[in-house]
């Protein structure tokens, strides 16, 4: 074996070129990329040289260290976006080439059957050990390089997002390329947050993307417990189906959605709406998962921007009807069903499943608690009732 290894070492360049040709014919990443091709040739030469040297000098496979060219090849594969399986395939195919040629030459060099079997067994074990060791080191380097690049890309994306949201002038094509996101006509921004398993945030983002028919999602972490995202929606989402999906994959996540927006302005506006929807969702409270669309809470958001002022407004308009007890809450909700657009005693009776006379009795009690007729300041009364119904104890006495 040592003699054969020496002969191969003298013709190393030819062996490396033949192995490279063998790989090129079987792995598309080689022929389509000159830089990968050059590194593949260098990796072939350095790996074969290492194997031959270790065989000649009796160095065990456990002492294997991946050649520099092999590690650089792994880093470049990661940089090109090729998967780890594609990277390791070079070693599986290269192993096949080496063993096919080496075993054939062993058969021609050793006449004694027992010696041949021993040489085959020992070489097979050594080469397998070598490939296993190098593959592990190459995998580690590949993953480290991919992580480094992902971190750098994440920093670039976060900086670009901050610049766009801050209203800074950005080059649109460059920003779209850096973000991996098109400022299309139907961008939907969303926010996910949770105090539970952080992995649920990405699962929630995936559910949002599927619900809108989006193939890609731009995601930017906002600390360890929140995630901001944008997608280009193909169509509107079904809120009930999305909430059901959240219950399955992200039961501890809150989700806020902005309205669809176009261009860079829409990117900003939809995010601002999602942020405001989250604020309202946190004021309302309630169990997770929770889905809050800005369009459903836009009025509450506007009315509650100044919470102290909102509390004062509710007290001034409702008087004792702002008390936080079950009976008053029932009368307040009945009154809201009456004074709401398209409302009235009959509508309220149907919604609340009570008799119309019961509705009228509750309205009279509500007027007494308020200290004035429902005909007085009707717009302000409706706004106060909407606030009280949505935010409850946040604005009530």
Short mmCIF file of C-alpha atoms in Angstrom, two decimals:
data_model
loop_
_atom_site.label_atom_id
_atom_site.label_comp_id
_atom_site.label_asym_id
_atom_site.label_seq_id
_atom_site.Cartn_x
_atom_site.Cartn_y
_atom_site.Cartn_z
CA UNK A 1 0.00 0.00 0.00
CA UNK A 2 2.83 2.37 0.83
CA UNK A 3 4.50 1.71 -2.51
CA UNK A 4 1.26 2.36 -4.38
CA UNK A 5 0.68 5.51 -2.36
CA UNK A 6 4.14 6.70 -3.34
CA UNK A 7 3.44 6.08 -7.02
CA UNK A 8 0.19 8.01 -6.78
CA UNK A 9 1.95 10.87 -4.99
CA UNK A 10 4.36 11.25 -7.89
CA UNK A 11 1.43 11.60 -10.25
CA UNK A 12 -0.70 13.65 -7.87
CA UNK A 13 -1.61 16.33 -10.41
CA UNK A 14 -3.00 13.73 -12.81
CA UNK A 15 -5.00 12.02 -10.04
CA UNK A 16 -6.44 15.35 -8.91
CA UNK A 17 -7.42 16.32 -12.47
CA UNK A 18 -9.09 12.96 -13.07
CA UNK A 19 -11.00 13.21 -9.79
CA UNK A 20 -12.04 16.75 -10.70
CA UNK A 21 -13.35 15.56 -14.07
CA UNK A 22 -15.21 12.73 -12.33
CA UNK A 23 -16.86 15.24 -9.97
CA UNK A 24 -17.61 17.73 -12.74
CA UNK A 25 -19.54 15.10 -14.69
CA UNK A 26 -21.72 14.31 -11.69
CA UNK A 27 -22.13 17.52 -9.67
CA UNK A 28 -23.69 20.53 -11.47
CA UNK A 29 -22.29 23.10 -9.03
CA UNK A 30 -18.77 22.43 -10.37
CA UNK A 31 -19.28 23.10 -14.06
CA UNK A 32 -21.52 26.13 -13.54
CA UNK A 33 -19.18 28.14 -11.32
CA UNK A 34 -15.50 28.73 -12.25
CA UNK A 35 -14.51 29.67 -8.70
CA UNK A 36 -16.14 26.57 -7.22
CA UNK A 37 -14.48 24.52 -9.97
CA UNK A 38 -11.01 25.89 -9.13
CA UNK A 39 -11.52 25.27 -5.42
CA UNK A 40 -12.79 21.76 -6.16
CA UNK A 41 -9.57 20.98 -8.02
CA UNK A 42 -7.49 22.39 -5.16
CA UNK A 43 -9.52 20.41 -2.64
CA UNK A 44 -9.11 17.21 -4.68
CA UNK A 45 -5.34 17.68 -4.78
CA UNK A 46 -4.98 18.52 -1.09
CA UNK A 47 -7.26 15.71 0.12
CA UNK A 48 -5.62 13.06 -2.07
CA UNK A 49 -2.17 14.31 -1.03
CA UNK A 50 -3.17 14.06 2.64
CA UNK A 51 -4.56 10.54 2.24
CA UNK A 52 -1.47 9.31 0.39
CA UNK A 53 0.90 10.89 2.90
CA UNK A 54 -0.96 9.32 5.83
CA UNK A 55 -0.92 5.89 4.16
CA UNK A 56 2.80 6.15 3.35
CA UNK A 57 3.72 7.18 6.89
CA UNK A 58 1.24 5.00 8.77
CA UNK A 59 -0.65 7.95 10.27
CA UNK A 60 -4.05 6.88 11.68
CA UNK A 61 -7.31 8.32 10.39
CA UNK A 62 -8.02 9.81 13.81
CA UNK A 63 -5.24 12.35 13.14
CA UNK A 64 -7.05 13.73 10.10
CA UNK A 65 -7.27 17.48 9.69
CA UNK A 66 -9.24 18.94 6.81
CA UNK A 67 -6.96 20.72 4.29
CA UNK A 68 -7.21 24.50 4.00
CA UNK A 69 -8.53 24.20 0.44
CA UNK A 70 -11.31 21.87 1.62
CA UNK A 71 -12.40 24.33 4.30
CA UNK A 72 -12.34 27.22 1.84
CA UNK A 73 -14.40 25.13 -0.58
CA UNK A 74 -17.02 24.66 2.17
CA UNK A 75 -17.04 28.39 2.94
CA UNK A 76 -17.51 29.25 -0.73
CA UNK A 77 -20.35 26.73 -1.10
CA UNK A 78 -22.08 28.41 1.86
CA UNK A 79 -21.49 31.83 0.31
CA UNK A 80 -23.11 30.67 -2.93
CA UNK A 81 -26.18 29.48 -1.04
CA UNK A 82 -25.67 25.80 -1.85
CA UNK A 83 -26.97 23.39 0.79
CA UNK A 84 -24.83 21.36 3.13
CA UNK A 85 -25.91 18.14 1.41
CA UNK A 86 -24.60 19.48 -1.91
CA UNK A 87 -21.31 20.32 -0.16
CA UNK A 88 -20.93 16.86 1.35
CA UNK A 89 -21.82 15.21 -1.95
CA UNK A 90 -18.36 16.18 -3.21
CA UNK A 91 -16.91 13.84 -0.59
CA UNK A 92 -19.29 10.97 -1.32
CA UNK A 93 -18.61 11.16 -5.06
CA UNK A 94 -14.88 11.77 -4.54
CA UNK A 95 -14.74 8.76 -2.23
CA UNK A 96 -16.34 6.66 -4.97
CA UNK A 97 -13.73 7.80 -7.50
CA UNK A 98 -10.81 7.20 -5.14
CA UNK A 99 -11.94 3.75 -4.10
CA UNK A 100 -12.75 2.61 -7.63
CA UNK A 101 -9.27 3.51 -8.90
CA UNK A 102 -7.35 2.55 -5.75
CA UNK A 103 -8.96 -0.89 -5.41
CA UNK A 104 -8.37 -1.64 -9.09
CA UNK A 105 -4.68 -0.80 -8.76
CA UNK A 106 -4.37 -2.83 -5.55
CA UNK A 107 -5.73 -5.85 -7.41
CA UNK A 108 -3.09 -5.33 -10.10
CA UNK A 109 -0.29 -4.82 -7.58
CA UNK A 110 -0.92 -7.67 -5.08
CA UNK A 111 -1.04 -11.28 -6.28
CA UNK A 112 -1.50 -12.99 -2.91
CA UNK A 113 -5.22 -13.19 -2.11
CA UNK A 114 -4.87 -12.93 1.68
CA UNK A 115 -2.57 -9.93 1.41
CA UNK A 116 -4.97 -8.33 -1.08
CA UNK A 117 -7.96 -8.84 1.22
CA UNK A 118 -6.01 -7.36 4.13
CA UNK A 119 -4.88 -4.37 2.06
CA UNK A 120 -8.42 -3.79 0.81
CA UNK A 121 -9.87 -3.99 4.32
CA UNK A 122 -7.26 -1.73 5.89
CA UNK A 123 -7.44 0.86 3.12
CA UNK A 124 -11.24 0.87 3.11
CA UNK A 125 -11.32 1.41 6.87
CA UNK A 126 -8.71 4.17 6.71
CA UNK A 127 -10.30 6.04 3.80
CA UNK A 128 -13.74 5.80 5.39
CA UNK A 129 -12.30 7.20 8.64
CA UNK A 130 -10.56 10.00 6.74
CA UNK A 131 -13.69 10.96 4.79
CA UNK A 132 -15.79 10.83 7.96
CA UNK A 133 -13.37 13.12 9.82
CA UNK A 134 -13.02 15.60 6.96
CA UNK A 135 -16.77 15.64 6.31
CA UNK A 136 -17.40 16.52 9.95
CA UNK A 137 -14.85 19.35 9.91
CA UNK A 138 -16.12 20.63 6.57
CA UNK A 139 -19.72 20.56 7.86
CA UNK A 140 -18.70 22.57 10.91
CA UNK A 141 -16.94 25.16 8.76
CA UNK A 142 -19.85 25.32 6.32
CA UNK A 143 -22.37 25.92 9.13
CA UNK A 144 -20.13 28.51 10.78
CA UNK A 145 -19.74 30.41 7.51
CA UNK A 146 -23.47 30.24 6.81
CA UNK A 147 -24.20 31.56 10.28
CA UNK A 148 -21.68 34.39 9.86
CA UNK A 149 -23.28 35.37 6.58
CA UNK A 150 -26.78 35.12 7.99
CA UNK A 151 -25.80 37.37 10.90
CA UNK A 152 -24.27 39.92 8.54
CA UNK A 153 -27.33 39.76 6.28
CA UNK A 154 -29.62 40.15 9.30
CA UNK A 155 -27.72 43.26 10.42
CA UNK A 156 -27.94 44.73 6.91
CA UNK A 157 -31.68 43.98 6.75
CA UNK A 158 -32.30 45.48 10.18
CA UNK A 159 -30.38 48.66 9.28
CA UNK A 160 -32.28 48.98 5.99
CA UNK A 161 -35.62 48.47 7.71
CA UNK A 162 -34.77 51.11 10.31
CA UNK A 163 -33.77 53.54 7.56
CA UNK A 164 -36.99 52.96 5.60
CA UNK A 165 -39.19 53.25 8.69
CA UNK A 166 -37.39 56.42 9.75
CA UNK A 167 -38.24 58.02 6.41
CA UNK A 168 -34.65 58.21 5.22
CA UNK A 169 -34.02 58.40 1.49
CA UNK A 170 -33.07 54.95 0.21
CA UNK A 171 -32.30 53.55 -3.21
CA UNK A 172 -35.40 51.48 -3.91
CA UNK A 173 -33.82 48.75 -6.10
CA UNK A 174 -30.88 48.47 -3.70
CA UNK A 175 -33.16 48.33 -0.68
CA UNK A 176 -35.33 45.67 -2.29
CA UNK A 177 -32.26 43.58 -3.07
CA UNK A 178 -30.83 44.01 0.43
CA UNK A 179 -34.13 43.17 2.09
CA UNK A 180 -35.11 40.37 -0.25
CA UNK A 181 -38.50 42.08 -0.36
CA UNK A 182 -40.36 43.93 -3.11
CA UNK A 183 -42.15 47.17 -2.22
CA UNK A 184 -45.21 45.86 -4.03
CA UNK A 185 -48.81 47.10 -4.23
CA UNK A 186 -50.21 44.87 -1.45
CA UNK A 187 -47.66 44.77 1.36
CA UNK A 188 -48.98 43.59 4.70
CA UNK A 189 -46.96 44.27 7.84
CA UNK A 190 -47.39 42.21 10.97
CA UNK A 191 -46.04 41.96 14.48
CA UNK A 192 -45.76 38.74 16.51
CA UNK A 193 -44.97 38.71 20.21
CA UNK A 194 -44.83 36.11 22.94
CA UNK A 195 -43.28 35.42 26.32
CA UNK A 196 -43.20 31.72 25.45
CA UNK A 197 -40.98 29.70 23.13
CA UNK A 198 -39.32 32.13 20.64
CA UNK A 199 -39.63 29.49 17.92
CA UNK A 200 -43.37 30.14 17.94
CA UNK A 201 -42.73 33.61 16.48
CA UNK A 202 -41.39 32.22 13.21
CA UNK A 203 -44.13 29.61 13.09
CA UNK A 204 -46.69 32.39 13.48
CA UNK A 205 -44.99 34.35 10.70
CA UNK A 206 -45.20 31.28 8.48
CA UNK A 207 -48.91 30.99 9.22
CA UNK A 208 -49.42 34.65 8.27
CA UNK A 209 -47.55 34.16 5.00
CA UNK A 210 -49.59 31.09 4.04
CA UNK A 211 -52.84 32.84 4.94
CA UNK A 212 -52.00 35.66 2.51
CA UNK A 213 -50.61 33.39 -0.21
CA UNK A 214 -47.13 34.90 0.14
CA UNK A 215 -44.07 32.93 -0.96
CA UNK A 216 -41.54 35.06 0.94
CA UNK A 217 -41.55 36.96 4.19
CA UNK A 218 -39.20 39.67 5.42
CA UNK A 219 -38.65 39.21 9.15
CA UNK A 220 -36.73 41.41 11.57
CA UNK A 221 -36.48 40.52 15.28
CA UNK A 222 -37.53 43.18 17.75
CA UNK A 223 -35.78 41.80 20.80
CA UNK A 224 -36.05 38.19 22.01
CA UNK A 225 -39.83 38.17 22.31
CA UNK A 226 -41.12 40.00 19.23
CA UNK A 227 -40.82 39.82 15.47
CA UNK A 228 -41.72 42.35 12.79
CA UNK A 229 -42.57 41.11 9.33
CA UNK A 230 -43.70 42.15 5.87
CA UNK A 231 -45.09 40.15 2.98
CA UNK A 232 -46.61 40.76 -0.42
CA UNK A 233 -50.14 39.43 -0.17
CA UNK A 234 -51.70 37.57 -3.07
CA UNK A 235 -55.13 37.96 -1.52
CA UNK A 236 -56.88 38.74 1.78
CA UNK A 237 -56.50 36.32 4.67
CA UNK A 238 -59.37 34.47 6.32
CA UNK A 239 -59.12 35.69 9.94
CA UNK A 240 -60.91 32.67 11.41
CA UNK A 241 -58.70 30.21 9.52
CA UNK A 242 -55.56 32.14 10.46
CA UNK A 243 -56.51 32.20 14.14
CA UNK A 244 -57.20 28.47 14.05
CA UNK A 245 -53.78 27.88 12.50
CA UNK A 246 -52.17 29.99 15.22
CA UNK A 247 -53.83 27.82 17.85
CA UNK A 248 -52.13 24.82 16.26
CA UNK A 249 -48.60 26.12 15.69
CA UNK A 250 -48.16 29.18 17.95
CA UNK A 251 -50.66 29.07 20.82
CA UNK A 252 -48.77 31.60 22.95
CA UNK A 253 -48.36 34.28 20.28
CA UNK A 254 -50.13 37.59 19.83
CA UNK A 255 -50.44 38.78 16.23
CA UNK A 256 -51.18 42.27 14.91
CA UNK A 257 -51.81 43.03 11.23
CA UNK A 258 -51.59 46.28 9.31
CA UNK A 259 -53.65 47.09 6.22
CA UNK A 260 -52.17 46.40 2.76
CA UNK A 261 -50.00 49.26 1.48
CA UNK A 262 -48.13 50.06 -1.72
CA UNK A 263 -44.52 51.10 -2.21
CA UNK A 264 -42.14 52.37 0.44
CA UNK A 265 -44.86 54.55 1.98
CA UNK A 266 -47.12 51.50 2.26
CA UNK A 267 -44.27 49.54 3.86
CA UNK A 268 -44.05 52.19 6.58
CA UNK A 269 -47.78 52.78 6.96
CA UNK A 270 -48.70 49.12 7.32
CA UNK A 271 -45.99 48.64 9.96
CA UNK A 272 -47.23 51.67 11.88
CA UNK A 273 -50.74 50.23 11.80
CA UNK A 274 -49.52 46.84 13.02
CA UNK A 275 -47.70 48.57 15.86
CA UNK A 276 -50.85 50.48 16.81
CA UNK A 277 -52.93 47.30 16.58
CA UNK A 278 -50.51 45.62 18.98
CA UNK A 279 -50.85 48.54 21.41
CA UNK A 280 -54.63 48.16 21.41
CA UNK A 281 -54.37 44.37 21.73
CA UNK A 282 -52.20 44.74 24.82
CA UNK A 283 -54.63 47.27 26.30
CA UNK A 284 -57.51 44.88 25.74
CA UNK A 285 -55.59 41.88 27.06
CA UNK A 286 -57.10 38.43 26.84
CA UNK A 287 -55.82 34.92 26.15
CA UNK A 288 -53.37 33.88 23.45
CA UNK A 289 -53.29 33.30 20.60
CA UNK A 290 -54.88 36.60 19.67
CA UNK A 291 -55.29 38.13 16.23
CA UNK A 292 -55.79 41.89 16.00
CA UNK A 293 -56.21 43.58 12.62
CA UNK A 294 -55.75 47.34 12.58
CA UNK A 295 -58.90 47.88 10.55
CA UNK A 296 -60.88 46.31 13.41
CA UNK A 297 -59.40 48.55 16.11
CA UNK A 298 -58.57 51.74 14.20
CA UNK A 299 -61.26 53.74 16.01
CA UNK A 300 -60.17 52.42 19.41
CA UNK A 301 -56.60 53.35 18.54
CA UNK A 302 -57.56 56.91 17.66
CA UNK A 303 -59.75 57.34 20.73
CA UNK A 304 -57.16 55.93 23.13
CA UNK A 305 -53.95 57.61 21.97
CA UNK A 306 -54.03 59.64 25.20
CA UNK A 307 -55.24 57.17 27.82
CA UNK A 308 -55.62 59.73 30.60
CA UNK A 309 -57.74 61.89 28.32
CA UNK A 310 -59.73 58.82 27.25
CA UNK A 311 -60.48 57.92 30.87
CA UNK A 312 -61.58 61.46 31.61
CA UNK A 313 -63.75 61.52 28.49
CA UNK A 314 -65.47 58.22 29.39
CA UNK A 315 -66.20 59.40 32.95
CA UNK A 316 -67.51 62.76 31.75
CA UNK A 317 -69.82 61.24 29.14
CA UNK A 318 -71.05 58.21 31.06
CA UNK A 319 -71.13 59.43 34.64
CA UNK A 320 -72.07 56.56 36.94
CA UNK A 321 -72.59 54.39 33.86
CA UNK A 322 -68.77 54.10 33.84
CA UNK A 323 -68.84 51.93 36.97
CA UNK A 324 -67.06 48.59 36.67
CA UNK A 325 -69.61 46.06 37.92
CA UNK A 326 -71.61 43.32 36.12
CA UNK A 327 -75.00 45.04 36.23
CA UNK A 328 -73.69 48.36 34.92
CA UNK A 329 -71.63 46.57 32.27
CA UNK A 330 -74.79 44.81 31.07
CA UNK A 331 -76.72 48.10 30.86
CA UNK A 332 -73.79 49.76 29.07
CA UNK A 333 -73.58 47.05 26.43
CA UNK A 334 -77.33 47.15 25.91
CA UNK A 335 -77.17 50.91 25.40
CA UNK A 336 -74.32 50.49 22.90
CA UNK A 337 -76.42 48.06 20.85
CA UNK A 338 -79.22 50.63 20.82
CA UNK A 339 -77.23 53.75 19.85
CA UNK A 340 -74.81 52.04 17.43
CA UNK A 341 -75.27 52.73 13.71
CA UNK A 342 -78.06 50.49 12.42
CA UNK A 343 -78.93 49.74 16.02
CA UNK A 344 -82.10 50.26 18.02
CA UNK A 345 -84.20 48.51 20.69
CA UNK A 346 -85.27 45.73 18.32
CA UNK A 347 -81.75 45.09 17.06
CA UNK A 348 -80.42 45.10 20.62
CA UNK A 349 -83.09 42.64 21.74
CA UNK A 350 -82.13 40.27 18.92
CA UNK A 351 -78.37 40.57 19.52
CA UNK A 352 -78.65 40.15 23.29
CA UNK A 353 -81.42 37.54 23.07
CA UNK A 354 -83.72 39.40 25.47
CA UNK A 355 -87.21 40.87 25.20
CA UNK A 356 -87.56 44.36 23.73
CA UNK A 357 -89.10 45.60 27.00
CA UNK A 358 -86.00 44.40 28.83
CA UNK A 359 -83.89 46.50 26.48
CA UNK A 360 -86.04 49.59 27.17
CA UNK A 361 -85.75 49.05 30.92
CA UNK A 362 -81.97 48.83 30.68
CA UNK A 363 -81.84 51.98 28.56
CA UNK A 364 -83.83 53.88 31.19
CA UNK A 365 -81.44 52.66 33.91
CA UNK A 366 -78.47 53.66 31.78
CA UNK A 367 -79.91 57.14 31.27
CA UNK A 368 -80.43 57.48 35.00
CA UNK A 369 -76.85 56.44 35.70
CA UNK A 370 -75.55 58.76 33.03
CA UNK A 371 -77.65 61.60 34.34
CA UNK A 372 -79.00 62.64 30.94
CA UNK A 373 -80.90 61.39 27.92
CA UNK A 374 -79.29 59.30 25.23
CA UNK A 375 -80.38 62.03 22.80
CA UNK A 376 -77.91 64.41 24.42
CA UNK A 377 -74.41 64.40 22.83
CA UNK A 378 -75.16 61.16 20.95
CA UNK A 379 -71.83 61.07 19.06
CA UNK A 380 -69.83 61.52 22.25
CA UNK A 381 -72.00 58.92 24.00
CA UNK A 382 -71.31 56.39 21.24
CA UNK A 383 -67.55 57.06 21.38
CA UNK A 384 -67.48 56.65 25.17
CA UNK A 385 -69.48 53.40 24.99
CA UNK A 386 -67.18 52.02 22.28
CA UNK A 387 -64.13 52.82 24.42
CA UNK A 388 -65.66 51.28 27.52
CA UNK A 389 -66.72 48.14 25.66
CA UNK A 390 -63.29 47.60 24.07
CA UNK A 391 -60.93 48.67 26.86
CA UNK A 392 -63.10 47.91 29.87
CA UNK A 393 -61.15 48.46 33.10
CA UNK A 394 -58.43 50.41 31.32
CA UNK A 395 -60.80 53.39 31.03
CA UNK A 396 -63.47 52.60 33.65
CA UNK A 397 -63.71 53.51 37.30
#
